[in-house]
Short mmCIF file of C-alpha atoms in Angstrom, two decimals:
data_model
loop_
_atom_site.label_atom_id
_atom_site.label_comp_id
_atom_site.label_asym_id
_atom_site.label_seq_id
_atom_site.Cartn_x
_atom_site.Cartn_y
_atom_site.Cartn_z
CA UNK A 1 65.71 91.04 14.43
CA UNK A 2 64.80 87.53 14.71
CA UNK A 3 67.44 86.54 11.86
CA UNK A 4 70.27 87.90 14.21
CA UNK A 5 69.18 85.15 16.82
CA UNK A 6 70.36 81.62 16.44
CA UNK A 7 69.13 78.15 18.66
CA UNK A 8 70.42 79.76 21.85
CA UNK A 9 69.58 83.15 21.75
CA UNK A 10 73.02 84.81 21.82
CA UNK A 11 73.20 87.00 18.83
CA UNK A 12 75.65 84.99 16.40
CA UNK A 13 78.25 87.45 16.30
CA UNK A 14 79.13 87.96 19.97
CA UNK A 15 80.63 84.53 20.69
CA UNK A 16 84.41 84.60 21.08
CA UNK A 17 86.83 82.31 22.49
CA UNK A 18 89.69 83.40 24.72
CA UNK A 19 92.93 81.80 23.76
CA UNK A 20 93.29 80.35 27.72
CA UNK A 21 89.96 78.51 27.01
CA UNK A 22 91.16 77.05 23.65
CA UNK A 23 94.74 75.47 25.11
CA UNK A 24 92.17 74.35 27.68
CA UNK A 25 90.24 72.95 25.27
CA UNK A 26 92.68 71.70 23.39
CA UNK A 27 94.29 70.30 26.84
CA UNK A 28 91.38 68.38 28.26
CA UNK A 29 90.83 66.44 24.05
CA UNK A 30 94.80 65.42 24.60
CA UNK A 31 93.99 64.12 27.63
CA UNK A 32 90.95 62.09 26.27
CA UNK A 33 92.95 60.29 23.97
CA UNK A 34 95.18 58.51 26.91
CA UNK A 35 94.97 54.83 26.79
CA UNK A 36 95.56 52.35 29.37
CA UNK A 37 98.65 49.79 29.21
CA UNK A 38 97.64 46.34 27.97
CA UNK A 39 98.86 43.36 30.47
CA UNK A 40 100.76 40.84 28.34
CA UNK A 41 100.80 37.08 29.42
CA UNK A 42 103.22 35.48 31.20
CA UNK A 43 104.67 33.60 27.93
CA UNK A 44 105.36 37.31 26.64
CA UNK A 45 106.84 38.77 29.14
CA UNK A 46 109.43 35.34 29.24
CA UNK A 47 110.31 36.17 25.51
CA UNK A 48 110.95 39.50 26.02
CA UNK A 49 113.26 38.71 28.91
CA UNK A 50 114.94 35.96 26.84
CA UNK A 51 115.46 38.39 24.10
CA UNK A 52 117.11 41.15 26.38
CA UNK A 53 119.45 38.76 28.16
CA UNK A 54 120.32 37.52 24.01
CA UNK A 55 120.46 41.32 23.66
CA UNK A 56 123.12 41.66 26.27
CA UNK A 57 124.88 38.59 25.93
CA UNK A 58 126.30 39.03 22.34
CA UNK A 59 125.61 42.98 21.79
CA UNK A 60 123.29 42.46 19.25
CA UNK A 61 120.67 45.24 18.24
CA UNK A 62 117.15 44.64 19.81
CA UNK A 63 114.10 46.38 18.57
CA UNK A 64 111.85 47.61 21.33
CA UNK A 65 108.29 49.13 21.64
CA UNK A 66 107.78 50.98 24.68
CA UNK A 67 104.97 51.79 25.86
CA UNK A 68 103.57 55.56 26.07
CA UNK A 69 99.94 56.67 27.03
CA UNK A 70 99.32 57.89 23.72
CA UNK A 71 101.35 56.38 21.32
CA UNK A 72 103.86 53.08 21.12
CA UNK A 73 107.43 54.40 20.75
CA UNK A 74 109.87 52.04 18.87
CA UNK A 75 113.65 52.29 19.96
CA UNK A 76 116.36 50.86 18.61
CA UNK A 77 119.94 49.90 20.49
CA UNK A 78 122.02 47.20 22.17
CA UNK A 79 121.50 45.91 25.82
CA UNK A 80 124.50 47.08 27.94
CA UNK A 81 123.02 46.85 31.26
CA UNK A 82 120.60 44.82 33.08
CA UNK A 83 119.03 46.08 36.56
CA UNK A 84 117.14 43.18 38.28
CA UNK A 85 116.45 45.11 41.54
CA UNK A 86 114.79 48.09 39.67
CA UNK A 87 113.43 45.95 37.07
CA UNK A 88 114.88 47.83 34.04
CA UNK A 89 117.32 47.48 31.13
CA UNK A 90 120.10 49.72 30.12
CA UNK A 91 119.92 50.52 26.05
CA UNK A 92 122.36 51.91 24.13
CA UNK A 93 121.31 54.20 21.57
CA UNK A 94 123.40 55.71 19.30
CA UNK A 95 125.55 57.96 21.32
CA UNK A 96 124.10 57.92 24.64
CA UNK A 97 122.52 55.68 27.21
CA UNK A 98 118.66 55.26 28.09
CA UNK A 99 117.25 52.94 30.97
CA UNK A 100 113.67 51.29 30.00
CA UNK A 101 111.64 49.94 32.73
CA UNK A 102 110.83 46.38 31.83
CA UNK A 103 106.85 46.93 32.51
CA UNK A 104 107.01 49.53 29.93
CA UNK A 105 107.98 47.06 27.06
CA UNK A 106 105.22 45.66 24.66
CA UNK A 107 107.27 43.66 22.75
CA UNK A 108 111.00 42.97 21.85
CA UNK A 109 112.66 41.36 18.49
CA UNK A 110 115.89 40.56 17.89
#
């Protein structure tokens, strides 16, 4: 009888998982893996603005990475738009339209 019992005392072949406590599960690791948003310095945050307004200027393509809790997203497109009292930039894509909020970009190329 004493085979049947493991560390705890539960006999080994009574544990079960519900599938509500598993998406749980599975929930609360997703949610472990959020990461805070780095602050850039002032001399990055000037380029990136310099590169937008180039961006907008002469519709040239501008490589973004956006910032995301769990990952860095890369987008592609031409400024169209620039919002100074929002603080965000109009990109477009390939066929449609996507505004950015400029404290959500890590870094910009041309």
């Amino acid at each position: 009888m004493a085979s049947k019992l493991h560390a705890n005392g539960v006999y080994e072949g009574s544990r079960m998982i519900l599938p509500e406590h598993r998406e749980a599960y599975l929930a609360e690791m997703e949610e472990q893996k959020r990461r805070g948003k780095p602050q850039l310095d002032e001399q990055e945050m000037q380029r990136i603005g310099e590169v937008l307004v180039q961006s907008y200027k002469t519709n040239c393509s501008v490589d973004l990475l956006v910032f995301n809790p769990f990952y860095d997203e890369p987008v592609t497109g031409v400024v169209v738009g620039l919002d100074n009292q929002a603080n965000r930039v109009k990109l477009m894509l390939d066929d449609e339209f996507r505004w950015i909020q400029l404290a959500e970009i890590m870094s910009a190329n041309v």
